[in-house]
Tab-separated table of C-alpha atoms in Angstrom:
chain	number	residue	atom	x	y	z
T	135	MET	CA	-12.016	-5.592	-0.578
T	136	ALA	CA	-11.132	-6.008	-4.202
T	137	MET	CA	-9.902	-9.471	-5.131
T	138	ASP	CA	-6.527	-9.778	-6.776
T	139	SER	CA	-6.416	-11.688	-10.045
T	140	THR	CA	-3.486	-13.790	-8.801
T	141	THR	CA	-5.390	-14.976	-5.734
T	142	SER	CA	-8.913	-15.250	-7.040
T	143	GLY	CA	-9.145	-18.901	-6.088
T	144	THR	CA	-10.104	-20.263	-9.516
T	145	PRO	CA	-10.899	-24.032	-9.073
T	146	THR	CA	-8.946	-26.658	-10.932
T	147	ILE	CA	-10.841	-27.948	-13.972
T	148	GLN	CA	-11.726	-31.662	-13.766
T	149	TYR	CA	-11.672	-33.663	-17.027
T	150	HIS	CA	-13.812	-36.784	-17.561
T	151	ASN	CA	-13.852	-39.452	-20.243
T	152	ILE	CA	-16.787	-39.125	-22.632
T	153	THR	CA	-18.048	-42.248	-24.371
T	154	ASP	CA	-17.715	-42.012	-28.134
T	155	GLN	CA	-21.022	-41.863	-29.961
T	156	PRO	CA	-21.899	-41.907	-33.637
T	157	VAL	CA	-22.562	-38.505	-35.085
T	158	THR	CA	-26.036	-39.577	-36.100
T	159	ALA	CA	-26.824	-40.472	-32.530
T	160	ILE	CA	-25.845	-37.043	-31.325
T	161	VAL	CA	-27.871	-35.312	-34.010
T	162	ALA	CA	-30.908	-37.424	-33.218
T	163	VAL	CA	-31.111	-36.129	-29.672
T	164	PRO	CA	-34.066	-33.716	-29.516
T	165	VAL	CA	-33.096	-30.164	-28.656
T	166	SER	CA	-35.035	-28.773	-25.717
T	167	THR	CA	-36.553	-25.352	-25.983
T	168	TYR	CA	-35.552	-23.154	-23.056
T	169	GLN	CA	-37.468	-20.117	-21.966
T	170	ARG	CA	-35.293	-16.994	-22.016
T	171	ASN	CA	-35.648	-15.183	-18.727
T	172	GLN	CA	-34.757	-11.537	-18.423
T	173	ARG	CA	-32.082	-10.988	-15.780
T	174	HIS	CA	-32.073	-8.106	-13.394
T	175	CYS	CA	-29.334	-6.712	-11.207
T	176	PHE	CA	-31.145	-7.492	-7.995
T	177	GLY	CA	-33.008	-10.593	-9.193
T	178	ASN	CA	-36.417	-11.900	-8.080
T	179	SER	CA	-38.041	-15.209	-7.255
T	180	ILE	CA	-37.720	-16.673	-10.763
T	181	PRO	CA	-35.588	-19.844	-10.529
T	182	GLY	CA	-32.365	-19.955	-12.488
T	183	GLU	CA	-31.641	-16.251	-12.379
T	184	PHE	CA	-28.174	-14.928	-11.552
T	185	PRO	CA	-28.650	-11.524	-9.924
T	186	LEU	CA	-25.529	-9.375	-9.587
T	187	SER	CA	-26.372	-8.731	-5.966
T	188	ALA	CA	-26.007	-12.442	-5.192
T	189	ASN	CA	-22.258	-12.374	-5.909
T	190	PRO	CA	-21.006	-8.800	-5.604
T	191	SER	CA	-17.425	-9.947	-4.977
T	192	ILE	CA	-17.337	-11.500	-8.462
T	193	VAL	CA	-18.589	-8.259	-9.982
T	194	LEU	CA	-15.977	-6.245	-8.102
T	195	HIS	CA	-13.287	-8.685	-9.206
T	196	VAL	CA	-14.286	-8.175	-12.842
T	197	LEU	CA	-14.361	-4.387	-12.524
T	198	THR	CA	-10.900	-4.213	-10.967
T	199	THR	CA	-9.132	-6.626	-13.314
T	200	CYS	CA	-10.436	-5.813	-16.784
T	201	ASN	CA	-8.652	-2.470	-17.291
T	202	LEU	CA	-11.737	-0.270	-17.408
T	203	ASP	CA	-11.359	3.470	-17.905
T	204	PRO	CA	-12.829	5.954	-15.397
T	205	GLN	CA	-15.434	6.848	-18.034
T	206	ASP	CA	-16.565	3.206	-18.159
T	207	LEU	CA	-17.100	3.122	-14.403
T	208	ALA	CA	-19.019	6.383	-14.586
T	209	LYS	CA	-21.324	4.967	-17.275
T	210	LEU	CA	-22.032	1.873	-15.177
T	211	GLU	CA	-22.908	4.054	-12.214
T	212	ALA	CA	-25.143	6.279	-14.314
T	213	THR	CA	-27.116	3.490	-15.973
T	214	CYS	CA	-27.635	0.978	-13.155
T	215	SER	CA	-28.683	1.578	-9.570
T	216	PHE	CA	-26.783	-1.550	-8.462
T	217	PHE	CA	-23.489	0.242	-9.136
T	218	ARG	CA	-24.614	3.306	-7.181
T	219	GLN	CA	-25.682	1.834	-3.860
T	220	PRO	CA	-23.219	1.147	-0.972
T	221	ALA	CA	-21.442	-2.152	-1.615
T	222	SER	CA	-20.575	-2.888	2.038
T	223	PHE	CA	-16.966	-3.798	1.275
T	224	ALA	CA	-13.759	-2.732	3.028
T	225	PRO	CA	-12.011	-0.326	3.196
T	226	ASP	CA	-15.081	1.958	3.057
T	227	TYR	CA	-18.457	0.283	3.434
T	228	GLU	CA	-20.298	3.384	2.211
T	229	LEU	CA	-18.647	3.364	-1.217
T	230	SER	CA	-20.547	2.016	-4.198
T	231	MET	CA	-19.277	-0.808	-6.405
T	232	SER	CA	-18.014	1.609	-9.065
T	233	GLU	CA	-16.374	3.841	-6.450
T	234	LEU	CA	-14.542	0.858	-4.962
T	235	ALA	CA	-13.307	-0.081	-8.417
T	236	ALA	CA	-12.113	3.481	-8.953
T	237	LEU	CA	-10.324	3.404	-5.581
T	238	ASP	CA	-8.606	0.174	-6.552
T	239	MET	CA	-7.608	1.783	-9.853
T	240	CYS	CA	-6.051	4.738	-8.008
T	241	GLN	CA	-4.158	2.494	-5.608
T	242	LYS	CA	-2.529	0.698	-8.519
T	243	ARG	CA	-0.956	3.923	-9.756
T	244	ALA	CA	2.768	4.277	-9.233
T	245	ILE	CA	2.164	7.397	-7.186
T	246	PHE	CA	0.273	5.458	-4.495
T	247	LYS	CA	1.973	2.053	-4.429
T	248	PRO	CA	4.581	2.745	-1.701
T	249	MET	CA	2.228	4.740	0.548
T	250	THR	CA	0.139	3.702	3.522
T	251	PRO	CA	-3.476	4.981	3.691
T	252	GLU	CA	-2.404	7.657	6.185
T	253	GLU	CA	0.412	8.786	3.900
T	254	ARG	CA	-1.953	8.944	0.926
T	255	GLN	CA	-4.307	11.183	2.886
T	256	ARG	CA	-1.487	13.585	3.745
T	257	PHE	CA	-0.402	13.668	0.104
T	258	GLU	CA	-3.794	14.838	-1.108
T	259	THR	CA	-3.673	18.605	-1.475
T	260	LYS	CA	-6.772	20.356	-0.124
T	261	ALA	CA	-5.596	23.966	0.247
T	262	ILE	CA	-2.929	25.923	-1.625
T	263	ALA	CA	-1.508	29.175	-0.253
T	264	GLY	CA	-0.271	30.561	-3.550
T	265	PRO	CA	1.492	33.843	-4.301
T	266	GLY	CA	-1.287	36.361	-3.663
T	267	HIS	CA	-4.163	33.965	-4.290
T	268	SER	CA	-5.469	30.741	-2.770
T	269	ILE	CA	-7.150	27.530	-3.905
T	270	ALA	CA	-9.267	25.206	-1.749
T	271	VAL	CA	-10.466	21.765	-2.908
T	272	THR	CA	-13.187	19.866	-1.046
T	273	SER	CA	-13.231	16.088	-0.636
T	274	ASN	CA	-15.961	16.010	-3.298
T	275	GLY	CA	-13.692	17.706	-5.816
T	276	VAL	CA	-15.346	21.133	-5.686
T	277	VAL	CA	-12.955	24.096	-6.007
T	278	TYR	CA	-13.010	27.512	-4.329
T	279	SER	CA	-10.586	30.349	-5.037
T	280	PHE	CA	-9.911	33.776	-3.522
T	281	GLY	CA	-7.320	36.555	-3.421
T	282	SER	CA	-5.435	38.384	-6.162
T	283	ASN	CA	-6.969	38.018	-9.616
T	284	SER	CA	-5.125	40.439	-11.900
T	285	SER	CA	-4.505	37.691	-14.471
T	286	GLY	CA	-7.742	35.759	-14.024
T	287	GLN	CA	-5.974	33.171	-11.854
T	288	LEU	CA	-9.106	32.657	-9.737
T	289	GLY	CA	-10.975	31.168	-12.694
T	290	HIS	CA	-14.239	33.111	-12.285
T	291	GLY	CA	-14.180	34.786	-15.689
T	292	THR	CA	-13.167	38.179	-14.253
T	293	THR	CA	-10.030	39.931	-13.007
T	294	GLU	CA	-11.573	41.233	-9.794
T	295	GLU	CA	-10.154	40.335	-6.388
T	296	GLU	CA	-12.151	38.031	-4.138
T	297	TRP	CA	-11.972	38.420	-0.347
T	298	ARG	CA	-14.121	35.384	0.365
T	299	PRO	CA	-13.893	31.829	-1.013
T	300	ARG	CA	-15.860	31.677	-4.236
T	301	LEU	CA	-16.938	28.529	-6.057
T	302	ILE	CA	-15.524	28.036	-9.576
T	303	ARG	CA	-18.848	27.272	-11.226
T	304	SER	CA	-17.519	26.431	-14.680
T	305	LEU	CA	-16.035	23.227	-13.223
T	306	GLN	CA	-19.445	21.814	-12.336
T	307	GLY	CA	-19.486	18.073	-13.022
T	308	ILE	CA	-15.670	17.806	-12.947
T	309	ARG	CA	-14.101	16.325	-9.824
T	310	ILE	CA	-10.758	17.987	-8.977
T	311	ILE	CA	-8.230	16.102	-6.852
T	312	GLN	CA	-5.070	18.235	-7.040
T	313	ALA	CA	-4.177	21.922	-7.408
T	314	ALA	CA	-1.065	24.018	-7.965
T	315	ALA	CA	-0.659	27.805	-7.828
T	316	GLY	CA	2.109	30.012	-9.183
T	317	PRO	CA	2.564	33.722	-9.814
T	318	GLY	CA	-0.478	34.724	-11.850
T	319	ARG	CA	-1.602	31.216	-12.773
T	320	THR	CA	-3.381	28.121	-11.446
T	321	MET	CA	-3.518	24.472	-12.490
T	322	LEU	CA	-6.147	21.914	-11.462
T	323	ILE	CA	-6.111	18.146	-12.001
T	324	SER	CA	-9.284	16.059	-12.281
T	325	ASP	CA	-9.816	12.473	-11.182
T	326	ALA	CA	-9.732	11.563	-14.877
T	327	GLY	CA	-6.133	12.805	-15.132
T	328	GLU	CA	-7.033	15.934	-17.094
T	329	VAL	CA	-5.343	19.270	-16.408
T	330	TYR	CA	-7.091	22.640	-16.415
T	331	ALA	CA	-5.122	25.890	-16.387
T	332	PHE	CA	-6.049	29.563	-16.068
T	333	GLY	CA	-4.383	32.891	-15.416
T	334	LYS	CA	-1.339	33.889	-17.459
T	335	ASP	CA	-1.142	31.736	-20.549
T	336	SER	CA	2.449	30.563	-20.191
T	337	PHE	CA	4.073	27.678	-18.375
T	338	GLY	CA	7.386	29.541	-18.276
T	339	GLU	CA	8.665	33.022	-17.468
T	340	VAL	CA	5.444	34.714	-16.422
T	341	GLU	CA	6.969	36.391	-13.370
T	342	TYR	CA	8.583	39.176	-15.357
T	343	GLY	CA	5.779	39.688	-17.849
T	344	GLY	CA	7.917	38.771	-20.836
T	345	GLN	CA	5.734	35.783	-21.569
T	346	GLY	CA	2.130	35.003	-20.930
T	347	THR	CA	0.746	38.521	-21.391
T	348	LYS	CA	-2.568	37.031	-22.481
T	349	THR	CA	-4.882	36.078	-19.644
T	350	VAL	CA	-7.294	33.151	-19.403
T	351	ALA	CA	-9.968	33.887	-16.805
T	352	THR	CA	-11.775	30.515	-16.789
T	353	PRO	CA	-10.373	26.968	-16.510
T	354	GLN	CA	-9.254	25.645	-19.882
T	355	LEU	CA	-8.256	22.057	-20.660
T	356	VAL	CA	-4.522	21.753	-21.422
T	357	GLU	CA	-4.731	20.042	-24.797
T	358	SER	CA	-1.032	19.161	-24.931
T	359	LEU	CA	-1.544	16.878	-21.898
T	360	LYS	CA	-4.660	15.087	-23.162
T	361	ASN	CA	-2.728	11.859	-23.799
T	362	ILE	CA	-1.038	11.889	-20.379
T	363	PHE	CA	-2.943	10.825	-17.261
T	364	VAL	CA	-1.681	13.461	-14.808
T	365	VAL	CA	-1.832	13.011	-11.023
T	366	GLN	CA	0.232	15.985	-9.790
T	367	ALA	CA	1.471	19.372	-10.981
T	368	ALA	CA	4.219	21.590	-9.545
T	369	ILE	CA	4.756	25.208	-10.587
T	370	GLY	CA	8.294	26.539	-10.141
T	371	ASN	CA	9.915	29.734	-11.252
T	372	PHE	CA	10.337	29.685	-15.054
T	373	PHE	CA	8.896	26.200	-15.503
T	374	THR	CA	6.055	23.819	-14.711
T	375	ALA	CA	6.251	20.062	-14.118
T	376	VAL	CA	3.581	17.349	-14.118
T	377	LEU	CA	3.639	13.734	-12.947
T	378	SER	CA	1.796	10.934	-14.747
T	379	ARG	CA	0.106	8.007	-13.009
T	380	GLU	CA	2.821	5.749	-14.453
T	381	GLY	CA	5.430	7.751	-12.542
T	382	ARG	CA	6.866	9.751	-15.462
T	383	VAL	CA	7.775	13.430	-15.105
T	384	TYR	CA	7.113	15.966	-17.866
T	385	THR	CA	8.147	19.634	-17.905
T	386	PHE	CA	7.149	22.775	-19.764
T	387	SER	CA	9.625	25.512	-20.714
T	388	TRP	CA	12.717	26.538	-18.728
T	389	GLY	CA	14.727	28.236	-21.457
T	390	ASN	CA	16.537	27.002	-24.525
T	391	ASP	CA	19.871	25.793	-23.131
T	392	GLY	CA	18.797	22.341	-21.984
T	393	ARG	CA	18.393	23.075	-18.273
T	394	LEU	CA	16.158	20.024	-17.897
T	395	GLY	CA	17.956	17.787	-20.338
T	396	HIS	CA	15.957	18.969	-23.346
T	397	GLN	CA	15.748	22.004	-25.582
T	398	ALA	CA	12.732	24.293	-25.176
T	399	GLU	CA	11.721	27.873	-25.740
T	400	PRO	CA	10.625	30.029	-22.757
T	401	ASN	CA	7.016	30.060	-23.952
T	402	ASP	CA	6.927	26.384	-24.917
T	403	VAL	CA	3.531	24.838	-24.112
T	404	GLU	CA	4.406	21.262	-25.070
T	405	PRO	CA	5.325	18.807	-22.291
T	406	HIS	CA	8.759	17.207	-22.548
T	407	PRO	CA	9.663	14.009	-20.673
T	408	LEU	CA	12.355	14.478	-18.055
T	409	LEU	CA	15.361	12.622	-19.402
T	410	GLY	CA	18.212	10.908	-17.611
T	411	ALA	CA	18.182	8.680	-14.525
T	412	LEU	CA	14.422	8.873	-13.933
T	413	GLU	CA	13.375	7.614	-17.368
T	414	ASN	CA	12.974	4.073	-15.987
T	415	ILE	CA	12.357	4.786	-12.290
T	416	PRO	CA	8.791	5.554	-11.170
T	417	VAL	CA	8.350	8.885	-9.383
T	418	VAL	CA	5.643	9.259	-6.724
T	419	GLN	CA	5.916	12.971	-5.862
T	420	ILE	CA	7.451	16.123	-7.342
T	421	ALA	CA	8.252	19.503	-5.784
T	422	ALA	CA	9.387	22.671	-7.545
T	423	GLY	CA	11.311	25.700	-6.282
T	424	TYR	CA	13.308	28.553	-7.763
T	425	CYS	CA	14.740	27.007	-10.959
T	426	TYR	CA	14.998	23.476	-9.583
T	427	LEU	CA	12.916	20.323	-9.250
T	428	LEU	CA	12.906	17.503	-6.689
T	429	ALA	CA	11.491	14.047	-7.387
T	430	LEU	CA	10.645	11.373	-4.822
T	431	ALA	CA	11.285	8.067	-6.570
T	432	CYS	CA	10.404	4.472	-5.784
T	433	GLN	CA	13.206	1.946	-6.236
T	434	PRO	CA	13.587	-1.716	-5.215
T	435	SER	CA	15.991	-0.625	-2.471
T	436	GLY	CA	13.486	1.903	-1.113
T	437	MET	CA	12.515	5.522	-1.603
T	438	SER	CA	15.036	8.072	-2.868
T	439	VAL	CA	15.211	11.721	-3.948
T	440	TYR	CA	16.581	13.107	-7.209
T	441	SER	CA	17.222	16.774	-7.980
T	442	VAL	CA	17.788	18.733	-11.178
T	443	GLY	CA	18.248	22.398	-12.102
T	444	CYS	CA	19.987	25.367	-10.514
T	445	GLY	CA	22.409	24.537	-7.713
T	446	LEU	CA	22.774	27.992	-6.132
T	447	GLY	CA	22.844	27.832	-2.330
T	448	GLY	CA	23.413	24.076	-2.416
T	449	LYS	CA	19.682	23.407	-2.789
T	450	LEU	CA	20.220	20.362	-5.025
T	451	GLY	CA	21.765	18.512	-2.064
T	452	HIS	CA	24.874	17.109	-3.769
T	453	GLY	CA	27.534	18.881	-1.707
T	454	SER	CA	28.188	21.609	-4.265
T	455	ARG	CA	26.497	24.551	-5.971
T	456	THR	CA	26.812	23.091	-9.445
T	457	ASP	CA	23.819	23.061	-11.785
T	458	GLU	CA	22.465	19.690	-12.903
T	459	LYS	CA	20.891	19.310	-16.351
T	460	TYR	CA	19.735	15.770	-15.625
T	461	PRO	CA	18.201	14.300	-12.443
T	462	ARG	CA	20.873	13.202	-9.989
T	463	LEU	CA	20.420	10.988	-6.938
T	464	ILE	CA	20.929	12.707	-3.571
T	465	GLU	CA	23.206	10.147	-1.945
T	466	GLN	CA	23.264	11.675	1.539
T	467	PHE	CA	20.043	9.934	2.597
T	468	GLN	CA	21.731	6.545	2.279
T	469	LEU	CA	24.552	7.733	4.549
T	470	LEU	CA	21.967	8.956	7.075
T	471	ASN	CA	20.068	5.652	6.823
T	472	LEU	CA	16.936	7.695	6.178
T	473	GLN	CA	14.210	6.643	3.757
T	474	PRO	CA	12.451	9.785	2.410
T	475	MET	CA	8.645	9.746	2.368
T	476	VAL	CA	7.693	13.410	1.855
T	477	VAL	CA	9.693	16.028	-0.056
T	478	ALA	CA	9.194	19.819	-0.140
T	479	ALA	CA	10.948	22.444	-2.264
T	480	GLY	CA	11.120	26.018	-1.035
T	481	ALA	CA	12.353	28.888	-3.137
T	482	TRP	CA	15.986	28.373	-2.070
T	483	HIS	CA	15.923	25.465	0.368
T	484	ALA	CA	14.385	22.002	0.614
T	485	ALA	CA	13.197	19.532	3.228
T	486	VAL	CA	12.378	15.848	3.576
T	487	VAL	CA	10.507	13.755	6.140
T	488	GLY	CA	11.791	10.217	6.616
T	489	ARG	CA	9.738	7.129	7.341
T	490	ASP	CA	11.130	7.174	10.880
T	491	GLY	CA	9.891	10.749	11.419
T	492	ARG	CA	13.218	12.532	11.134
T	493	VAL	CA	13.379	15.841	9.243
T	494	CYS	CA	16.235	16.860	6.956
T	495	THR	CA	16.801	20.310	5.444
T	496	TRP	CA	19.385	21.739	3.074
T	497	GLY	CA	20.072	24.725	0.820
T	498	TRP	CA	20.283	28.408	1.590
T	499	GLY	CA	19.879	28.894	5.355
T	500	ARG	CA	18.953	32.570	5.359
T	501	TYR	CA	16.723	33.699	8.278
T	502	GLY	CA	17.154	30.265	9.893
T	503	CYS	CA	14.848	28.454	7.451
T	504	LEU	CA	16.861	25.222	7.830
T	505	GLY	CA	16.183	25.041	11.562
T	506	HIS	CA	19.788	24.357	12.585
T	507	GLY	CA	20.080	27.388	14.880
T	508	ASN	CA	22.011	29.532	12.413
T	509	GLU	CA	21.824	31.027	8.925
T	510	GLU	CA	24.496	28.843	7.360
T	511	CYS	CA	23.968	27.076	4.040
T	512	GLU	CA	23.926	23.285	3.890
T	513	SER	CA	24.815	21.693	0.561
T	514	VAL	CA	23.730	18.187	1.638
T	515	PRO	CA	20.685	17.121	3.663
T	516	LYS	CA	21.200	17.550	7.415
T	517	VAL	CA	18.969	16.193	10.174
T	518	VAL	CA	17.247	18.900	12.241
T	519	ASP	CA	18.475	17.918	15.704
T	520	ALA	CA	16.036	20.238	17.466
T	521	LEU	CA	13.206	17.969	16.256
T	522	SER	CA	14.827	14.746	17.495
T	523	LYS	CA	11.972	14.116	19.956
T	524	VAL	CA	9.291	14.823	17.335
T	525	LYS	CA	7.993	12.249	14.878
T	526	ALA	CA	7.205	14.299	11.794
T	527	VAL	CA	4.665	13.248	9.166
T	528	HIS	CA	4.477	16.340	6.959
T	529	VAL	CA	6.710	19.259	5.934
T	530	ALA	CA	6.043	22.434	3.929
T	531	THR	CA	8.527	25.015	2.668
T	532	GLY	CA	8.212	28.519	1.306
T	533	ASP	CA	10.428	31.519	0.718
T	534	TYR	CA	12.927	31.041	3.606
T	535	THR	CA	10.208	29.477	5.776
T	536	THR	CA	9.602	25.898	6.943
T	537	PHE	CA	6.709	24.151	8.729
T	538	VAL	CA	6.723	20.650	10.228
T	539	VAL	CA	3.642	18.691	11.352
T	540	SER	CA	4.077	15.902	13.918
T	541	ASP	CA	2.121	12.666	14.133
T	542	ASP	CA	0.095	14.040	17.052
T	543	GLY	CA	-0.935	17.156	15.090
T	544	ASP	CA	1.493	19.655	16.626
T	545	VAL	CA	2.966	22.238	14.241
T	546	TYR	CA	6.484	23.690	14.338
T	547	SER	CA	7.800	26.554	12.218
T	548	PHE	CA	11.090	28.384	11.667
T	549	GLY	CA	12.684	30.847	9.292
T	550	CYS	CA	11.625	34.286	8.095
T	551	GLY	CA	9.085	35.931	10.394
T	552	GLU	CA	7.940	38.561	7.930
T	553	SER	CA	4.164	39.030	7.470
T	554	ALA	CA	3.394	36.920	10.568
T	555	SER	CA	3.290	33.785	8.432
T	556	LEU	CA	5.135	31.710	11.088
T	557	GLY	CA	2.246	32.061	13.517
T	558	HIS	CA	4.410	33.085	16.495
T	559	ASN	CA	3.689	36.812	16.718
T	560	ALA	CA	-0.044	37.203	17.111
T	561	ALA	CA	0.057	40.350	19.263
T	562	ALA	CA	2.445	42.230	17.018
T	563	ALA	CA	0.631	41.209	13.842
T	564	ASP	CA	-2.863	42.202	14.852
T	565	ASP	CA	-2.021	45.719	16.025
T	566	GLY	CA	-1.331	46.915	12.497
T	567	GLN	CA	2.455	46.988	12.817
T	568	VAL	CA	4.511	45.459	10.023
T	569	ASN	CA	8.064	44.135	9.719
T	570	ARG	CA	8.334	43.678	13.473
T	571	HIS	CA	8.291	39.873	13.478
T	572	PRO	CA	11.598	38.279	14.487
T	573	ASN	CA	13.113	35.433	12.511
T	574	VAL	CA	13.179	31.995	14.132
T	575	LEU	CA	16.443	30.044	13.801
T	576	SER	CA	15.275	26.789	15.441
T	577	PRO	CA	11.918	24.993	15.337
T	578	GLU	CA	9.307	26.478	17.660
T	579	LEU	CA	5.886	25.094	18.479
T	580	VAL	CA	3.108	27.161	16.883
T	581	THR	CA	1.107	27.617	20.069
T	582	SER	CA	-1.598	29.623	18.311
T	583	LEU	CA	-2.607	26.437	16.449
T	584	LYS	CA	-2.845	24.523	19.735
T	585	GLU	CA	-5.810	26.744	20.577
T	586	VAL	CA	-7.663	25.285	17.605
T	587	LYS	CA	-7.975	22.141	19.757
T	588	GLU	CA	-7.979	19.897	16.740
T	589	ARG	CA	-5.294	17.839	15.071
T	590	VAL	CA	-3.571	19.597	12.159
T	591	VAL	CA	-2.772	17.273	9.250
T	592	GLN	CA	-1.416	19.585	6.562
T	593	ILE	CA	0.256	22.972	6.109
T	594	SER	CA	0.515	25.053	2.942
T	595	LEU	CA	2.410	28.320	2.630
T	596	THR	CA	3.390	30.772	-0.065
T	597	ASN	CA	6.425	29.654	-2.055
T	598	SER	CA	7.404	32.738	-4.051
T	599	VAL	CA	10.071	35.408	-3.736
T	600	TYR	CA	7.712	38.052	-5.110
T	601	TRP	CA	4.891	37.957	-2.540
T	602	ASN	CA	4.473	38.279	1.213
T	603	ALA	CA	3.659	34.869	2.599
T	604	HIS	CA	0.470	33.498	4.085
T	605	THR	CA	-0.163	30.097	5.646
T	606	PHE	CA	-2.991	27.545	5.733
T	607	ALA	CA	-3.460	24.886	8.396
T	608	LEU	CA	-5.869	22.046	7.597
T	609	THR	CA	-7.374	19.976	10.407
T	610	GLU	CA	-8.454	16.346	10.260
T	611	SER	CA	-12.137	17.342	10.211
T	612	GLY	CA	-11.628	19.504	7.101
T	613	LYS	CA	-11.505	22.920	8.787
T	614	LEU	CA	-9.138	25.459	7.256
T	615	TYR	CA	-7.308	28.126	9.280
T	616	ALA	CA	-5.337	31.011	7.780
T	617	PHE	CA	-2.785	33.578	8.964
T	618	GLY	CA	-0.090	35.831	7.500
T	619	ALA	CA	-0.368	38.372	4.673
T	620	GLY	CA	-3.908	39.146	3.552
T	621	ASP	CA	-3.708	42.380	1.591
T	622	LYS	CA	-5.264	40.815	-1.546
T	623	GLY	CA	-7.886	38.698	0.179
T	624	GLN	CA	-5.729	35.563	0.010
T	625	LEU	CA	-6.658	34.643	3.597
T	626	GLY	CA	-10.294	34.231	2.628
T	627	MET	CA	-11.414	37.011	4.960
T	628	GLU	CA	-11.604	40.782	4.778
T	629	LEU	CA	-9.222	42.640	7.107
T	630	VAL	CA	-10.289	45.842	8.866
T	631	ASN	CA	-8.642	48.958	10.320
T	632	ASN	CA	-6.043	49.102	7.526
T	633	GLN	CA	-4.592	45.758	8.511
T	634	THR	CA	-2.569	43.882	5.887
T	635	GLU	CA	-1.950	40.660	7.801
T	636	ARG	CA	-3.305	38.423	10.532
T	637	GLY	CA	-1.205	36.700	13.179
T	638	ASN	CA	-3.905	34.677	14.896
T	639	PRO	CA	-5.129	31.662	12.892
T	640	GLU	CA	-8.726	32.281	11.903
T	641	GLN	CA	-11.072	29.764	10.344
T	642	VAL	CA	-11.828	30.282	6.668
T	643	ASP	CA	-15.494	30.089	5.712
T	644	VAL	CA	-15.174	26.945	3.584
T	645	ASP	CA	-15.706	23.288	4.476
T	646	LEU	CA	-13.231	20.941	2.796
T	647	ARG	CA	-14.867	17.701	3.958
């Protein structure tokens, strides 16, 4: 394990008295000629050598404390076999010396500091069920895309639909760690903090076609973010937000009346720092919905959630429907004695998972998406009582739809049943009938995912008011299952017999390990 600079165990220096000597006496001492031996990483039998392999912990200590850039670690790995071989250190004995240093570098980011290893794994996005198209990222950083491609949002250099996962070949040599999908556009984030975007060429109002009429069919580096090390992106309606490794939030667009505390044009492609309360509080996760943004922040007193934007339906969680131009703390979590650990923003409602496993929802309750047994709105976070016996670890929200994953891998869903995206109506969905799926007002176990016989760790579902929803379920072994709307190939499989959706989860032909 990497040594910390504050506990490196540096020995106390011992000082000794040295007898004064005349300068001439010192000069008269003959200078010995020493043979210069060439040093190698692994050393050999030549006495006096200091091979790196003899003290790997010292090397790792140097790598993790001298502020190296990712490019520096990559150069070490490329030029010396010592930095490529397994180092046999915790937490992963198969990782090389440079990979361990990179892992240590990641763990020092503000986004990872408050998270346990299990929580970090759940935070890593591997599959995105976007509006009409889908993105899948393997553990090696390779990206596949499939589905609707009218704006080039699949990144293959064409505008043709893809019914099967297809590798984005232009990203060869670039390791992707995060992805975000919005209507007609996609954003990818590399392990070097660089952002690549493709599809409609606007970060703002692309939904209505007023902006972003030009299409970009292959991943292009976002030059305006080149000086910001980005670790997450969130695409909402009319705006895009990114999170830096220092915990700062930046936004693109969202009109010219200061909706995010700054002035911007609808087609603005320059990132603006989110002003207000979060300027000096590190943020570890962001989530975007219809004209609003949620931020999970790390404070000395614990984790907290801030919201900013449109307050319609009470989705900002402050007890009113008032808009907020600057981030405002959601105080209800303190009253509930709940420390938020995961936050999700649906189109019109939001959800949080607490450290103790409780789930809170708030906002517009249409179709039962809040899970409280009715369709009432909630303007402050409210605990979902029906999940009181479930310890949740993950939550995902879409357009009036919510999914919850428990610590034992069970999945619960509630809300709008349209397009079979809840996973409860397999028989009705597979017979070709549409719009015959009842809404679910309280959480129900997704029994169709129990048949997978493997623990589900993450859910992703469409979060857009303009598209029928589809859902991805990711298992702990890296298998991906899909169900819901599939008319554009967004399920990663071709439907037959004029079907437009699939109710039974079916494995997608892509391995995310």
